Short mmCIF file of C-alpha atoms and ligand atoms in Angstrom, two decimals:
data_model
loop_
_atom_site.label_atom_id
_atom_site.label_comp_id
_atom_site.label_asym_id
_atom_site.label_seq_id
_atom_site.Cartn_x
_atom_site.Cartn_y
_atom_site.Cartn_z
CA UNK A 974 1.62 -8.55 -15.83
CA UNK A 975 2.61 -5.05 -15.58
CA UNK A 976 0.98 -2.52 -12.91
CA UNK A 977 0.84 1.22 -13.00
CA UNK A 978 1.06 2.99 -9.84
CA UNK A 979 -0.16 6.63 -8.84
CA UNK A 980 0.85 8.48 -5.87
CA UNK A 981 4.04 5.81 -5.34
CA UNK A 982 5.65 8.55 -3.47
CA UNK A 983 3.34 8.43 -0.81
CA UNK A 984 2.77 6.54 1.72
CA UNK A 985 0.18 3.81 0.54
CA UNK A 986 1.90 4.20 -3.07
CA UNK A 987 5.58 2.77 -1.29
CA UNK A 988 3.88 -0.20 0.14
CA UNK A 989 2.37 -1.20 -2.95
CA UNK A 990 4.87 -1.54 -5.03
CA UNK A 991 7.26 -3.18 -2.45
CA UNK A 992 5.05 -5.57 -2.92
CA UNK A 993 3.98 -6.40 -6.29
CA UNK A 994 7.54 -5.78 -7.54
CA UNK A 995 8.02 -8.48 -6.22
CA UNK A 996 4.64 -10.22 -9.16
CA UNK A 997 5.06 -7.87 -11.54
CA UNK A 998 6.47 -5.75 -13.89
CA UNK A 999 5.72 -1.52 -12.17
CA UNK A 1000 6.38 1.82 -13.14
CA UNK A 1001 5.83 4.17 -10.35
CA UNK A 1002 4.75 7.80 -10.87
CA UNK A 1003 4.31 11.30 -8.59
CA UNK A 1004 4.57 14.49 -8.50
CA UNK A 1005 8.09 14.98 -7.75
CA UNK A 1006 11.41 14.77 -10.25
CA UNK A 1007 12.40 10.92 -8.42
CA UNK A 1008 10.92 8.59 -6.30
CA UNK A 1009 12.17 8.66 -2.78
CA UNK A 1010 12.91 5.25 -2.20
CA UNK A 1011 14.55 3.14 -4.74
CA UNK A 1012 16.50 3.74 -7.39
CA UNK A 1013 16.32 0.54 -8.58
CA UNK A 1014 11.94 1.29 -9.43
CA UNK A 1015 10.53 2.62 -13.27
CA UNK A 1016 9.68 5.95 -12.55
CA UNK A 1017 8.23 8.62 -13.91
CA UNK A 1018 7.13 11.95 -13.22
CA UNK A 1019 2.70 12.34 -13.42
CA UNK A 1020 0.33 15.22 -12.31
CA UNK A 1021 -2.96 12.79 -11.86
CA UNK A 1022 -4.84 15.91 -12.73
CA UNK A 1023 -3.55 17.12 -16.24
CA UNK A 1024 -6.36 14.98 -18.46
CA UNK A 1025 -3.55 14.67 -21.75
CA UNK A 1026 -0.48 13.35 -19.67
CA UNK A 1027 -2.87 11.12 -18.41
CA UNK A 1028 -4.47 10.18 -21.76
CA UNK A 1029 -1.52 9.93 -23.12
CA UNK A 1030 1.25 8.23 -20.59
CA UNK A 1031 -1.12 5.87 -19.39
CA UNK A 1032 -2.58 4.66 -23.08
CA UNK A 1033 1.00 4.47 -24.69
CA UNK A 1034 1.60 2.44 -21.90
CA UNK A 1035 -0.98 -0.06 -21.56
CA UNK A 1036 -0.93 -1.95 -18.28
CA UNK A 1037 -2.84 -4.46 -17.11
CA UNK A 1038 -3.47 -2.28 -14.31
CA UNK A 1039 -4.16 0.99 -12.68
CA UNK A 1040 -2.89 1.16 -8.22
CA UNK A 1041 -3.91 4.49 -7.42
CA UNK A 1042 -2.75 6.17 -4.47
CA UNK A 1043 -2.73 9.32 -5.17
CA UNK A 1044 -4.67 11.02 -3.51
CA UNK A 1045 -5.54 14.84 -1.61
CA UNK A 1046 -5.26 13.21 2.32
CA UNK A 1047 -4.54 16.21 3.80
CA UNK A 1048 -7.91 16.23 5.63
CA UNK A 1049 -8.09 19.59 7.62
CA UNK A 1050 -6.74 21.58 4.20
CA UNK A 1051 -9.10 19.34 1.95
CA UNK A 1052 -11.85 22.67 3.65
CA UNK A 1053 -9.26 25.35 2.60
CA UNK A 1054 -9.16 23.98 -0.38
CA UNK A 1055 -11.36 22.50 -1.14
CA UNK A 1056 -10.65 22.96 -5.38
CA UNK A 1057 -7.59 21.21 -5.20
CA UNK A 1058 -8.45 18.61 -3.33
CA UNK A 1059 -11.82 18.27 -5.81
CA UNK A 1060 -9.30 18.37 -8.72
CA UNK A 1061 -6.94 15.42 -7.88
CA UNK A 1062 -9.13 12.94 -5.44
CA UNK A 1063 -12.05 13.51 -7.95
CA UNK A 1064 -10.77 15.27 -11.58
CA UNK A 1065 -7.84 12.83 -11.49
CA UNK A 1066 -10.75 9.56 -10.89
CA UNK A 1067 -12.03 10.86 -13.49
CA UNK A 1068 -9.25 10.70 -15.35
CA UNK A 1069 -7.69 7.45 -15.24
CA UNK A 1070 -11.89 6.15 -15.37
CA UNK A 1071 -11.65 7.96 -19.24
CA UNK A 1072 -6.89 6.78 -19.90
CA UNK A 1073 -8.19 2.93 -19.52
CA UNK A 1074 -11.42 2.79 -20.49
CA UNK A 1075 -10.94 2.19 -24.13
CA UNK A 1076 -8.10 -0.38 -22.47
CA UNK A 1077 -10.25 -2.86 -20.15
CA UNK A 1078 -7.27 -2.37 -17.25
CA UNK A 1079 -8.02 -3.07 -14.36
CA UNK A 1080 -8.03 0.37 -11.55
CA UNK A 1081 -8.16 0.03 -7.81
CA UNK A 1082 -9.26 3.40 -6.28
CA UNK A 1083 -9.19 4.02 -2.20
CA UNK A 1084 -11.45 4.97 -0.32
CA UNK A 1085 -12.09 6.06 2.74
CA UNK A 1086 -14.60 5.64 6.22
CA UNK A 1087 -14.76 9.00 5.76
CA UNK A 1088 -17.73 8.50 3.33
CA UNK A 1089 -19.25 7.28 6.61
CA UNK A 1090 -20.81 10.23 8.87
CA UNK A 1091 -19.49 8.59 11.61
CA UNK A 1092 -22.48 7.80 14.19
CA UNK A 1093 -22.31 4.01 13.94
CA UNK A 1094 -19.32 3.16 12.33
CA UNK A 1095 -17.84 -0.27 12.41
CA UNK A 1096 -19.37 -0.02 8.61
CA UNK A 1097 -19.80 -2.73 6.61
CA UNK A 1098 -19.42 -1.86 2.57
CA UNK A 1099 -23.86 -1.57 2.00
CA UNK A 1100 -23.52 0.73 4.53
CA UNK A 1101 -25.32 3.89 3.49
CA UNK A 1102 -22.26 6.54 3.38
CA UNK A 1103 -22.85 10.78 4.54
CA UNK A 1104 -19.35 12.20 4.85
CA UNK A 1105 -19.45 15.23 6.78
CA UNK A 1106 -16.42 16.85 5.51
CA UNK A 1107 -14.67 17.44 2.07
CA UNK A 1108 -12.11 15.23 1.84
CA UNK A 1109 -14.92 12.22 2.32
CA UNK A 1110 -17.83 14.06 0.00
CA UNK A 1111 -14.79 14.17 -3.12
CA UNK A 1112 -14.12 10.70 -1.72
CA UNK A 1113 -17.95 9.33 -2.88
CA UNK A 1114 -17.83 11.47 -5.33
CA UNK A 1115 -14.79 9.68 -7.08
CA UNK A 1116 -16.16 6.67 -5.88
CA UNK A 1117 -19.55 7.35 -7.69
CA UNK A 1118 -17.88 7.65 -10.59
CA UNK A 1119 -15.97 4.43 -10.51
CA UNK A 1120 -19.21 2.91 -9.84
CA UNK A 1121 -20.84 4.25 -12.75
CA UNK A 1122 -18.33 3.08 -14.92
CA UNK A 1123 -18.47 0.22 -17.09
CA UNK A 1124 -14.74 -0.67 -16.46
CA UNK A 1125 -13.48 -2.98 -14.48
CA UNK A 1126 -12.39 -1.46 -11.30
CA UNK A 1127 -12.15 -2.15 -7.21
CA UNK A 1128 -12.67 0.50 -4.96
CA UNK A 1129 -10.96 0.06 -1.61
CA UNK A 1130 -12.23 1.57 1.09
CA UNK A 1131 -9.28 1.66 4.57
CA UNK A 1132 -8.88 4.36 8.16
CA UNK A 1133 -6.55 5.09 9.95
CA UNK A 1134 -3.49 3.47 7.80
CA UNK A 1135 0.29 4.41 9.44
CA UNK A 1136 3.34 1.83 8.90
CA UNK A 1137 6.90 2.94 7.97
CA UNK A 1138 8.08 4.34 4.69
CA UNK A 1139 10.12 7.20 4.09
CA UNK A 1140 6.79 9.36 3.97
CA UNK A 1141 6.04 10.26 7.26
CA UNK A 1142 4.57 13.21 6.89
CA UNK A 1143 0.81 12.44 7.60
CA UNK A 1144 2.35 9.02 9.88
CA UNK A 1145 0.81 9.48 13.21
CA UNK A 1146 2.58 6.67 15.14
CA UNK A 1147 6.18 8.43 13.71
CA UNK A 1148 4.85 11.85 15.61
CA UNK A 1149 3.91 9.66 18.66
CA UNK A 1150 7.41 8.85 18.95
CA UNK A 1151 8.91 11.63 18.15
CA UNK A 1152 7.18 13.90 20.74
CA UNK A 1153 7.58 11.30 23.31
CA UNK A 1154 11.30 10.26 22.85
CA UNK A 1155 11.80 13.56 22.86
CA UNK A 1156 9.32 14.10 25.84
CA UNK A 1157 7.10 16.21 24.60
CA UNK A 1158 3.33 15.83 26.09
CA UNK A 1159 1.11 14.94 23.50
CA UNK A 1160 -2.45 15.56 23.14
CA UNK A 1161 -5.15 12.37 21.94
CA UNK A 1162 -8.24 12.68 21.22
CA UNK A 1163 -10.37 9.76 22.76
CA UNK A 1164 -13.59 10.30 21.36
CA UNK A 1165 -12.44 9.77 17.63
CA UNK A 1166 -13.23 5.10 16.74
CA UNK A 1167 -11.38 2.94 13.84
CA UNK A 1168 -9.82 0.37 12.74
CA UNK A 1169 -5.76 0.99 12.48
CA UNK A 1170 -4.70 -0.75 9.35
CA UNK A 1171 -1.34 -1.79 9.29
CA UNK A 1172 -0.53 0.07 5.50
CA UNK A 1173 1.96 -3.80 4.50
CA UNK A 1174 -1.44 -5.73 5.18
CA UNK A 1175 -3.23 -3.41 3.03
CA UNK A 1176 -1.03 -3.70 0.48
CA UNK A 1177 -0.87 -7.76 0.71
CA UNK A 1178 -4.62 -7.20 0.39
CA UNK A 1179 -4.59 -5.10 -3.34
CA UNK A 1180 -1.82 -7.65 -4.31
CA UNK A 1181 -4.40 -10.57 -4.07
CA UNK A 1182 -8.00 -8.03 -5.39
CA UNK A 1183 -5.08 -7.77 -8.48
CA UNK A 1184 -4.49 -11.54 -8.77
CA UNK A 1185 -7.76 -12.75 -8.39
CA UNK A 1186 -9.12 -9.82 -10.21
CA UNK A 1187 -11.60 -9.40 -6.89
CA UNK A 1188 -13.84 -6.06 -8.78
CA UNK A 1189 -16.34 -4.78 -6.53
CA UNK A 1190 -16.67 -2.68 -2.96
CA UNK A 1191 -13.92 -3.58 -0.61
CA UNK A 1192 -13.66 -2.36 3.53
CA UNK A 1193 -10.10 -3.06 4.86
CA UNK A 1194 -8.73 -2.23 7.80
CA UNK A 1195 -7.07 -3.98 11.15
CA UNK A 1196 -8.71 -6.40 13.67
CA UNK A 1197 -8.95 -3.22 16.40
CA UNK A 1198 -11.56 -0.88 17.18
CA UNK A 1199 -10.15 1.42 19.00
CA UNK A 1200 -9.37 4.52 19.90
CA UNK A 1201 -7.25 6.97 19.10
CA UNK A 1202 -6.05 8.32 22.40
CA UNK A 1203 -5.64 3.84 23.38
CA UNK A 1204 -3.72 3.59 20.03
CA UNK A 1205 -2.22 6.08 20.98
CA UNK A 1206 -0.56 4.59 24.07
CA UNK A 1207 -0.51 1.19 21.89
CA UNK A 1208 2.56 3.04 20.68
CA UNK A 1209 4.86 4.52 23.07
CA UNK A 1210 3.54 0.83 25.45
CA UNK A 1211 5.67 -1.58 21.74
CA UNK A 1212 8.25 1.14 21.63
CA UNK A 1213 9.14 1.39 25.22
CA UNK A 1214 8.65 4.65 26.14
CA UNK A 1215 7.15 7.10 29.05
CA UNK A 1216 2.91 7.30 28.61
CA UNK A 1217 3.02 10.12 31.06
CA UNK A 1218 3.70 12.46 27.67
CA UNK A 1219 0.01 11.06 26.59
CA UNK A 1220 -3.12 12.91 27.78
CA UNK A 1221 -6.14 12.38 26.49
CA UNK A 1222 -8.63 15.01 25.24
CA UNK A 1223 -12.05 15.66 23.42
CA UNK A 1224 -12.16 16.40 19.09
CA UNK A 1225 -14.02 20.09 20.53
CA UNK A 1226 -11.50 20.70 22.91
CA UNK A 1227 -8.56 20.42 19.42
CA UNK A 1228 -10.48 21.87 17.91
CA UNK A 1229 -9.92 20.75 14.02
CA UNK A 1230 -10.28 22.40 10.94
CA UNK A 1231 -12.53 19.48 9.44
CA UNK A 1232 -15.64 17.60 11.35
CA UNK A 1233 -14.59 14.80 11.42
CA UNK A 1234 -16.27 11.15 12.20
CA UNK A 1235 -16.47 9.80 15.38
CA UNK A 1236 -17.26 6.44 15.83
CA UNK A 1237 -15.26 5.45 12.06
CA UNK A 1238 -13.81 2.30 11.24
CA UNK A 1239 -15.16 -0.74 8.83
CA UNK A 1240 -16.42 -3.98 8.48
CA UNK A 1241 -13.68 -6.27 7.20
CA UNK A 1242 -16.26 -10.24 7.12
CA UNK A 1243 -16.47 -9.39 3.36
CA UNK A 1244 -12.37 -9.10 2.26
CA UNK A 1245 -11.57 -11.46 4.65
CA UNK A 1246 -13.99 -14.54 3.70
CA UNK A 1247 -14.09 -14.08 -0.05
CA UNK A 1248 -10.29 -13.25 -0.48
CA UNK A 1249 -8.63 -15.25 1.94
CA UNK A 1250 -6.45 -11.45 3.15
CA UNK A 1251 -4.58 -11.40 6.88
CA UNK A 1252 -5.93 -8.70 8.85
CA UNK A 1253 -3.79 -7.70 11.25
CA UNK A 1254 -3.69 -5.92 15.66
CA UNK A 1255 -2.17 -2.70 16.00
CA UNK A 1256 0.29 -4.35 17.97
CA UNK A 1257 1.70 -7.31 16.27
CA UNK A 1258 1.90 -4.37 13.09
CA UNK A 1259 3.62 -1.63 15.85
CA UNK A 1260 6.47 -4.78 17.14
CA UNK A 1261 7.06 -6.10 13.01
CA UNK A 1262 7.48 -1.82 12.36
CA UNK A 1263 9.94 -1.40 15.63
CA UNK A 1264 11.55 -5.22 14.31
CA UNK A 1265 12.02 -2.86 10.99
CA UNK A 1266 13.76 0.16 12.59
N1 LIG B 2092 -3.33 7.95 5.56
C1 LIG B 2092 -4.88 7.19 5.96
O1 LIG B 2092 -5.02 7.82 7.47
C2 LIG B 2092 -5.67 7.18 4.53
C3 LIG B 2092 -7.71 6.43 5.24
C4 LIG B 2092 -8.46 6.21 5.05
C5 LIG B 2092 -8.13 6.85 3.68
N2 LIG B 2092 -6.29 7.07 2.66
C6 LIG B 2092 -6.08 6.63 0.79
O2 LIG B 2092 -5.20 5.61 0.94
C7 LIG B 2092 -4.82 6.52 -0.35
C8 LIG B 2092 -3.82 6.19 0.05
O3 LIG B 2092 -3.21 7.35 1.20
P1 LIG B 2092 -1.54 7.77 1.48
O4 LIG B 2092 -1.74 7.68 3.21
O5 LIG B 2092 -0.27 7.21 0.73
O6 LIG B 2092 -2.07 9.32 0.82
P2 LIG B 2092 -0.28 9.42 1.65
O7 LIG B 2092 0.68 9.51 2.22
O8 LIG B 2092 -0.10 11.46 1.08
O9 LIG B 2092 0.26 9.96 -0.86
C9 LIG B 2092 -0.33 10.20 -1.89
C10 LIG B 2092 0.43 10.17 -2.47
O10 LIG B 2092 -0.03 10.76 -3.60
C11 LIG B 2092 0.59 11.48 -4.59
N3 LIG B 2092 -0.17 13.25 -5.13
C12 LIG B 2092 -0.71 14.57 -3.92
N4 LIG B 2092 -1.82 14.86 -5.29
C13 LIG B 2092 -1.23 14.24 -6.50
C14 LIG B 2092 -1.40 14.50 -8.41
N5 LIG B 2092 -1.96 15.49 -8.67
N6 LIG B 2092 -0.77 13.35 -9.14
C15 LIG B 2092 -0.49 12.46 -9.21
N7 LIG B 2092 -0.37 12.11 -7.28
C16 LIG B 2092 -0.78 13.28 -6.45
C17 LIG B 2092 1.44 13.24 -3.31
O11 LIG B 2092 2.26 13.90 -3.92
P3 LIG B 2092 2.48 15.44 -2.62
O12 LIG B 2092 2.66 14.48 -1.47
O13 LIG B 2092 3.76 15.44 -2.92
O14 LIG B 2092 1.14 15.92 -2.68
C18 LIG B 2092 1.67 11.58 -2.29
O15 LIG B 2092 2.91 11.06 -3.16
C19 LIG B 2092 -5.68 7.58 -0.51
O16 LIG B 2092 -6.19 7.33 -2.09
C20 LIG B 2092 -6.74 8.06 0.31
O17 LIG B 2092 -7.41 9.01 0.94
C21 LIG B 2092 -5.82 6.87 3.47
#
């Protein structure tokens, strides 16, 4: 099977390359000139917002499956740069759909618990979405495009991704470890809940979806439903750091630009039951990350 990964330099893209290239022939693409983590990867520059490029590239490659890890993931930035967020998260997906339409390739697209308002999480696949910020709105629109299309596709919603990858800009674990190691006090919200997801587990789940040709909508997340402050305390515990540098705060006090869902997170019963994927606890994932350092 030939697999194309878009946004492959990002956190999930890197793990997908790692897991999928052991079994399949994988071509990785992203915005930059090179693959940031591997010299052996077959890499090409591909901006998913440029329709002609996407159609030309995909139709020539004729992949059996496309895993779309490309996204504009800056939740606060999306409020300010709405056109960029729309172009990448919606138009980009539309381009991919159009490109694979005549090929019948399986398109796997990643979405988020931010399609929900956070009044009643963790959420099941059948719960009604109601995004409270622009990022969540664009991700919901991309889901709707796929549902309206007639291509074989899977939408995988996830939340609070973490793991050991080259791309560390948005890594919560990296931020907590680096700040607390240098004895800086950090304030972390204790009113935003989710089930933090080890990116390695999500990449394994995507491999299972590909293997089984499991179409439709799935939620994938971790075992523990916790708030971000509790997550930060788990991180300092596993990395042997001093918890006194981690202090609780609230979303209101932090004043983030974009509104956040408070009780987000995802129920993962469906993917567990149908595909038998492994769900990881925060502690076991963090320990594996520490051992792999
Ligand atoms: N991270 C989370 O906590 C989280 C939670 C729920 C859902 N998700 C979803 O999971 C997926 C993967 O997230 P992630 O954390 O791996 O994201 P990430 O680390 O931000 O990676 C996204 C990648 O896409 C690239 N990209 C941006 N615009 C592009 C374009 N026009 N064409 C091609 N590539 C483009 C980015 O490049 P640049 O860095 O150069 O812009 C980056 O390498 C996304 O769909 C995201 O919405 C993530």
